[in-house]
Coordinates of C-alpha atoms in Angstrom, one line a residue:
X514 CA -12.5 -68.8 94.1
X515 CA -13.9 -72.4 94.0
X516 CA -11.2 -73.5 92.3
X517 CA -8.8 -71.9 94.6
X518 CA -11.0 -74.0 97.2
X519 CA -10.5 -76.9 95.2
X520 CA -7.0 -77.0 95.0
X521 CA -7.0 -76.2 99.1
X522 CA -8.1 -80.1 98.9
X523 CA -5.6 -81.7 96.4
X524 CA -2.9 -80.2 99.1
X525 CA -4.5 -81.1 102.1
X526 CA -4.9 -84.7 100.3
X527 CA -1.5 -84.3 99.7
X528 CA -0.2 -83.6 103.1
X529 CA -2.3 -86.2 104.7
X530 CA -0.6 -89.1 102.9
X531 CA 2.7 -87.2 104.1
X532 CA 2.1 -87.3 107.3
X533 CA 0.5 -91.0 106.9
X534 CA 3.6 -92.4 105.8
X535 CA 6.4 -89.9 105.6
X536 CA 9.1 -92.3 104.3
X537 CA 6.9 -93.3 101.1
X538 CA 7.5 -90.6 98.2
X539 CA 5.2 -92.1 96.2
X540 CA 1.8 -91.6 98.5
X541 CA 1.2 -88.5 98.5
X542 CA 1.8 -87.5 94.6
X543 CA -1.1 -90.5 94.3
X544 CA -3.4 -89.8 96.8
X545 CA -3.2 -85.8 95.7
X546 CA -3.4 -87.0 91.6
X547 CA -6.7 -88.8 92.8
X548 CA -8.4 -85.9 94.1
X549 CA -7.1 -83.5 91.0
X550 CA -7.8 -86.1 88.3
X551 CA -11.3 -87.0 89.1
X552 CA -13.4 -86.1 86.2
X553 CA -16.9 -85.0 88.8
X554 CA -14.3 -83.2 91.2
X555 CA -13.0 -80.7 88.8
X556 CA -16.4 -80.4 87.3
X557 CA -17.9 -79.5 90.7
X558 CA -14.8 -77.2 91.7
X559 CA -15.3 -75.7 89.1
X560 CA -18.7 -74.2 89.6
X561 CA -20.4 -71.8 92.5
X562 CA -21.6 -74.4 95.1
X563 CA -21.1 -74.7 98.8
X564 CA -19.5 -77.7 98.4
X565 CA -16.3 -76.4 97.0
X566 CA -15.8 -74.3 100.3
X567 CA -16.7 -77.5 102.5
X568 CA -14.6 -79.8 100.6
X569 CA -11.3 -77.2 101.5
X570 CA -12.4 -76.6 104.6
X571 CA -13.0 -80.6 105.7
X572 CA -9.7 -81.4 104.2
X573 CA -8.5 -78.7 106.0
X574 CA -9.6 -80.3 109.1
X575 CA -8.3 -83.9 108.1
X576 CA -4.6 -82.5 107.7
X577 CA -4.8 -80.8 111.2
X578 CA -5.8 -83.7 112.5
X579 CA -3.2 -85.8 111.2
X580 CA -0.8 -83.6 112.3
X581 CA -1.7 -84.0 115.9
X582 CA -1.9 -87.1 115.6
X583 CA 1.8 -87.6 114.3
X584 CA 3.4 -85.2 115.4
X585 CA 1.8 -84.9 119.0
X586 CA -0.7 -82.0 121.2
X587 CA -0.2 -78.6 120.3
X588 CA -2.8 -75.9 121.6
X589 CA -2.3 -73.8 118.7
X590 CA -3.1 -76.2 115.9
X591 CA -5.9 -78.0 118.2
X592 CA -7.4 -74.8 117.9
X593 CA -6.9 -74.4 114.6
X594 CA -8.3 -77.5 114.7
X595 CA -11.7 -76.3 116.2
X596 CA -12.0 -73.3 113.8
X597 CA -11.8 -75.4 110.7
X598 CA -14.3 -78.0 111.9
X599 CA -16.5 -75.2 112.9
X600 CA -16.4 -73.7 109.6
X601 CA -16.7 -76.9 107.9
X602 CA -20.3 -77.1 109.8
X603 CA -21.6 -73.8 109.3
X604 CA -20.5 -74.1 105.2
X605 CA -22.6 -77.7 105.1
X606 CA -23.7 -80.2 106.9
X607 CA -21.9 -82.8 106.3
X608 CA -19.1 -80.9 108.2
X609 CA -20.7 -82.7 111.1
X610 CA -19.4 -85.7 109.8
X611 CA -15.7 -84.4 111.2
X612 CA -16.6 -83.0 114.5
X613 CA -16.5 -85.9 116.6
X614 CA -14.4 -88.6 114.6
X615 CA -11.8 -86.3 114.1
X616 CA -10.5 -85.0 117.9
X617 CA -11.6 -88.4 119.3
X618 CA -8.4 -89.9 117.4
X619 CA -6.4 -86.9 118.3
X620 CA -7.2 -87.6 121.7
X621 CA -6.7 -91.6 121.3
X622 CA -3.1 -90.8 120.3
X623 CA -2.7 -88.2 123.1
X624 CA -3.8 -90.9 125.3
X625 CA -1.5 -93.7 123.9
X626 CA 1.3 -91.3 123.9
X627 CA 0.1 -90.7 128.2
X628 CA -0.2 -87.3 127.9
X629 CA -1.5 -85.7 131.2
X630 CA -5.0 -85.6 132.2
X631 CA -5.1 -81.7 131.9
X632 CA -3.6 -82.1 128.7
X633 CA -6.0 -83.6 127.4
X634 CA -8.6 -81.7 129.1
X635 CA -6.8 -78.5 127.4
X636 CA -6.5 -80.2 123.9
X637 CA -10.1 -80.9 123.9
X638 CA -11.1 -77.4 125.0
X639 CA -9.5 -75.4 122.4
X640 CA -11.3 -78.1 119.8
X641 CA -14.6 -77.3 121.2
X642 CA -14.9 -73.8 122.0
X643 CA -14.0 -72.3 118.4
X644 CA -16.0 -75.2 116.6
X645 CA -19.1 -74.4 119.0
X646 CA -18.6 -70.6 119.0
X647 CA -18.6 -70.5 115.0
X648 CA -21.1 -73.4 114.1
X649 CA -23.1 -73.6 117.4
X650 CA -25.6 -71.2 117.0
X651 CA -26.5 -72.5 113.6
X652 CA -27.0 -75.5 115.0
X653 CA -28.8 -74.7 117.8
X654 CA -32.0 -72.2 115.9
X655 CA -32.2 -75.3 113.8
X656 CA -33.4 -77.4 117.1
X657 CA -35.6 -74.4 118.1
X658 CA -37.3 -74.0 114.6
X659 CA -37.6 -77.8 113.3
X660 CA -36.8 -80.2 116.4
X661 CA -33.6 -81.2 114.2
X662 CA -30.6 -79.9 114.5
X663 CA -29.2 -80.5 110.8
X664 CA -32.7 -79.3 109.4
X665 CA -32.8 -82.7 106.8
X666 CA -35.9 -83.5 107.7
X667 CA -36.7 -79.3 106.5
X668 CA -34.7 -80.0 103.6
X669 CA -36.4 -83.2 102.5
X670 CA -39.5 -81.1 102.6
X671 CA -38.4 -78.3 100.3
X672 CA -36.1 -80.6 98.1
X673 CA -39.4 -83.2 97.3
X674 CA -39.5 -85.9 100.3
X675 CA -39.7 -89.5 99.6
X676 CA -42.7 -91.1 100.8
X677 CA -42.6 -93.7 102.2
X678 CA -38.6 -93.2 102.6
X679 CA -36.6 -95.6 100.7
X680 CA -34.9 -98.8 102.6
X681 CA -31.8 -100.3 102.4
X682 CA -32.3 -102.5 99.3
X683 CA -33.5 -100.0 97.2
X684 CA -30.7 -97.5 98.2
X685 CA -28.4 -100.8 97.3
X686 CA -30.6 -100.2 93.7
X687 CA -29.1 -96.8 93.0
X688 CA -25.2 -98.1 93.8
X689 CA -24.6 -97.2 90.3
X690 CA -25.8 -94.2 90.3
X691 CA -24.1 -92.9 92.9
X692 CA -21.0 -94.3 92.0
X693 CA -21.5 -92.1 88.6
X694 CA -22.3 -89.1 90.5
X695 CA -18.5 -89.4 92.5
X696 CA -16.3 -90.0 89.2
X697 CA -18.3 -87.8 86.1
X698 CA -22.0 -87.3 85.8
X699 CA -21.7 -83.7 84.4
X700 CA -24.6 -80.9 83.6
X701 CA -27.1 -80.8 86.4
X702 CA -25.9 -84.7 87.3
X703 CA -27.7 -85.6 84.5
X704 CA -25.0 -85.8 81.6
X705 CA -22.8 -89.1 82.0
X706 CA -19.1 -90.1 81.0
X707 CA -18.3 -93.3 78.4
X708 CA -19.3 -96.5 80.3
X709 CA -15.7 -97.7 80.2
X710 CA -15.3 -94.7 83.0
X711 CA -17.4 -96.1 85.0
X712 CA -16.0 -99.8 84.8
X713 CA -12.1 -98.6 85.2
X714 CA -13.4 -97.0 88.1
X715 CA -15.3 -99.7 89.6
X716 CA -11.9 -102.4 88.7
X717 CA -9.6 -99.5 90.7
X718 CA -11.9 -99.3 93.3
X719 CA -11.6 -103.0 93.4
X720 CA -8.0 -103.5 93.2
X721 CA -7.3 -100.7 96.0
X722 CA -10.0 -102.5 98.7
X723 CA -7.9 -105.6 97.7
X724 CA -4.7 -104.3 98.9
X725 CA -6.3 -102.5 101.6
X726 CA -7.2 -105.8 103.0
X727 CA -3.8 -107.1 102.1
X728 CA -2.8 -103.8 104.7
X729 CA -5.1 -104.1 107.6
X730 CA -3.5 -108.0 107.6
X731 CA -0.2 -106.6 107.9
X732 CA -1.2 -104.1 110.7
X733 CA -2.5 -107.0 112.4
X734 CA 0.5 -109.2 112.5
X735 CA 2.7 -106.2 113.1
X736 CA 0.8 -103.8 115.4
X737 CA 3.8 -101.8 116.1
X738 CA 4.9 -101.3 112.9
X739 CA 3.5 -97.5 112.9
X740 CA 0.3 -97.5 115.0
X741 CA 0.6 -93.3 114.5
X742 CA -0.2 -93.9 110.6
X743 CA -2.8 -96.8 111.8
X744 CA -4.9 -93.8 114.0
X745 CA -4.7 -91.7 110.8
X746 CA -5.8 -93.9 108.0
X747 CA -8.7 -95.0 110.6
X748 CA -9.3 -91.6 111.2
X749 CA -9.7 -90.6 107.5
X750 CA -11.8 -94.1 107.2
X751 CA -14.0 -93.4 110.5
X752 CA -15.0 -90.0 109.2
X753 CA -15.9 -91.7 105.5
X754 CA -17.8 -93.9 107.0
X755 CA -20.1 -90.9 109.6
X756 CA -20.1 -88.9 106.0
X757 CA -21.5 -92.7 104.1
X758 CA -24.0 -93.3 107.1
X759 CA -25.4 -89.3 107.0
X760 CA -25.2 -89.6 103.5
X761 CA -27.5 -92.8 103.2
X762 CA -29.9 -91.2 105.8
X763 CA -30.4 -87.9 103.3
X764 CA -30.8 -89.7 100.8
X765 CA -33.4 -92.4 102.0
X766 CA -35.6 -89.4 102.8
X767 CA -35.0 -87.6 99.1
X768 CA -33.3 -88.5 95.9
X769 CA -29.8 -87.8 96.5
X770 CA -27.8 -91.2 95.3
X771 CA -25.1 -88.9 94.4
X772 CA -21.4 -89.2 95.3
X773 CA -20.0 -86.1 94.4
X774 CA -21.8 -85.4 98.1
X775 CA -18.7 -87.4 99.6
X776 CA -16.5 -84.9 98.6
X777 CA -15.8 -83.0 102.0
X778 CA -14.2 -86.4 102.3
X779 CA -12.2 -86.5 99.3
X780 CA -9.4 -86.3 100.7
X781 CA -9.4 -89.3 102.9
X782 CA -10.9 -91.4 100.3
X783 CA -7.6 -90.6 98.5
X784 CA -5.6 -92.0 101.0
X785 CA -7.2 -94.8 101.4
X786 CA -7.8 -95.7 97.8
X787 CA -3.8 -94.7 96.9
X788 CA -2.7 -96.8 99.9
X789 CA -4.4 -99.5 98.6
X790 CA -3.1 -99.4 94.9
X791 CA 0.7 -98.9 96.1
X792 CA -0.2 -102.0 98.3
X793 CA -1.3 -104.4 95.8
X794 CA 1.9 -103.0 93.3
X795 CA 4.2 -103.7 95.8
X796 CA 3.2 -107.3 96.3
X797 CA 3.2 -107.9 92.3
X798 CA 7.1 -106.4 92.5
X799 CA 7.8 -109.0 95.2
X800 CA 6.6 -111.9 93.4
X801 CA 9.4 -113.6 92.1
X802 CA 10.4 -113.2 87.9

């Protein structure tokens, strides 16, 4: 079953990049070999952990959200829409991370594309109510029993707290670490991969932010080019970056430098990091000789 949840992901990751850039073959055979190649991912898919079913379910969420985005409103998939993200939430926190960043670029292209008022009001509505009628509650006894409504602060307690909780700098310590934890740190996170794993990792990673920058300068000089794929990729990079910021917040309160816990983003990250690498090959074909 958590395999089945895994591979869930490596389609949605799949489809994303499709409907990212639907005249590039090459995309989304990438961004999906990213997510199914990734030593940590298989290991974790492979075992009986929530995060398998929040992985498929946020991925899940991603494509849907894509699709409205490219392809324009439909009530039916905003409402699939709303029952994935409200799944996503009730499997694991960091479902949260979705909720929001997710319709608010479905309704930014609704609103570039001047859909109606009531439209929009109607797109937004069939997001909500499933998300809130599945995950809600949860949410909501959390508030009544701890004043929080994630329950971290409960969490921190049971998992062993960190006293005084860590700051930025020292989080900046344990970089390695958690970049480790996201490519292969096996066992209990406690058995690592060959160093060189780490250091091809670290040179890809470096390589695709290169010709992600290389792409955000091209989107800049032609804005029109395709500002649906734009909303997308900053989609998939806005909901990273809630999952990063929620992710730095656990772990300043307990020991959890671990990026295997980015995984209900996987999917995006693919993107990114595959539109980046195609990017930077591209520009090396061009060169002349």
């Amino acid at each position: 079953v958590s395999l089945g949840f895994g591979a869930v992901a490596v389609l949605c990751a799949y489809a994303i990049a499709r409907e990212f850039r639907p005249d590039d073959a090459r995309l989304p055979a990438l961004a999906a070999a990213l997510v199914a190649f990734n030593p940590m991912y298989l290991h974790i898919m492979g075992s009986v952990n929530n995060d398998t079913l929040a992985t498929a379910l946020s991925s899940l969420s991603l494509l849907l959200g894509a699709r409205l985005i490219r392809r324009g409103l439909d009530l039916r998939t905003a409402a699939l829409l709303g029952v994935a993200l409200g799944c996503a939430a009730l499997t694991k926190a960091s479902g949260l991370a979705l909720s929001l960043a997710v319709p608010a670029f479905v309704l930014l292209a609704a609103l570039r594309a001047r859909r109606s008022f009531g439209q929009l009001v109607s797109t937004a509505l069939a997001i909500a109510a499933p998300a809130a009628a599945i995950a809600g509650w949860f949410y909501a006894r959390n508030y009544l029993l701890y004043g929080d409504i994630t329950g971290t602060q409960m969490m921190a307690v049971i998992a062993g707290a960190r006293v005084p909780p860590a700051d930025l700098g020292e989080l900046a310590g344990e970089w390695r670490s958690f970049l480790t934890a996201y490519i292969a740190m096996f066992g209990a996170v406690n058995i690592p991969a060959p160093q060189w794993m780490y250091a091809a990792f670290e040179f890809v990673l470096a390589i695709a932010g290169g010709g992600l920058f290389l792409e955000v300068v091209d989107w800049r000089n032609k804005p029109r080019r395709d500002a649906t794929g734009a909303l997308i990729a900053l989609m998939c990079f806005t909901a990273l970056a809630v999952a990063f910021a929620a992710l730095l917040h656990w772990t300043s309160i307990t020991q959890a430098s671990q990026g295997r816990l980015l995984f209900p983003v996987v999917a995006g990250i693919a993107l990114l990091l595959a539109t980046g690498l195609l990017r930077v090959q591209d520009s090396l074909r061009s060169i002349p000789g």
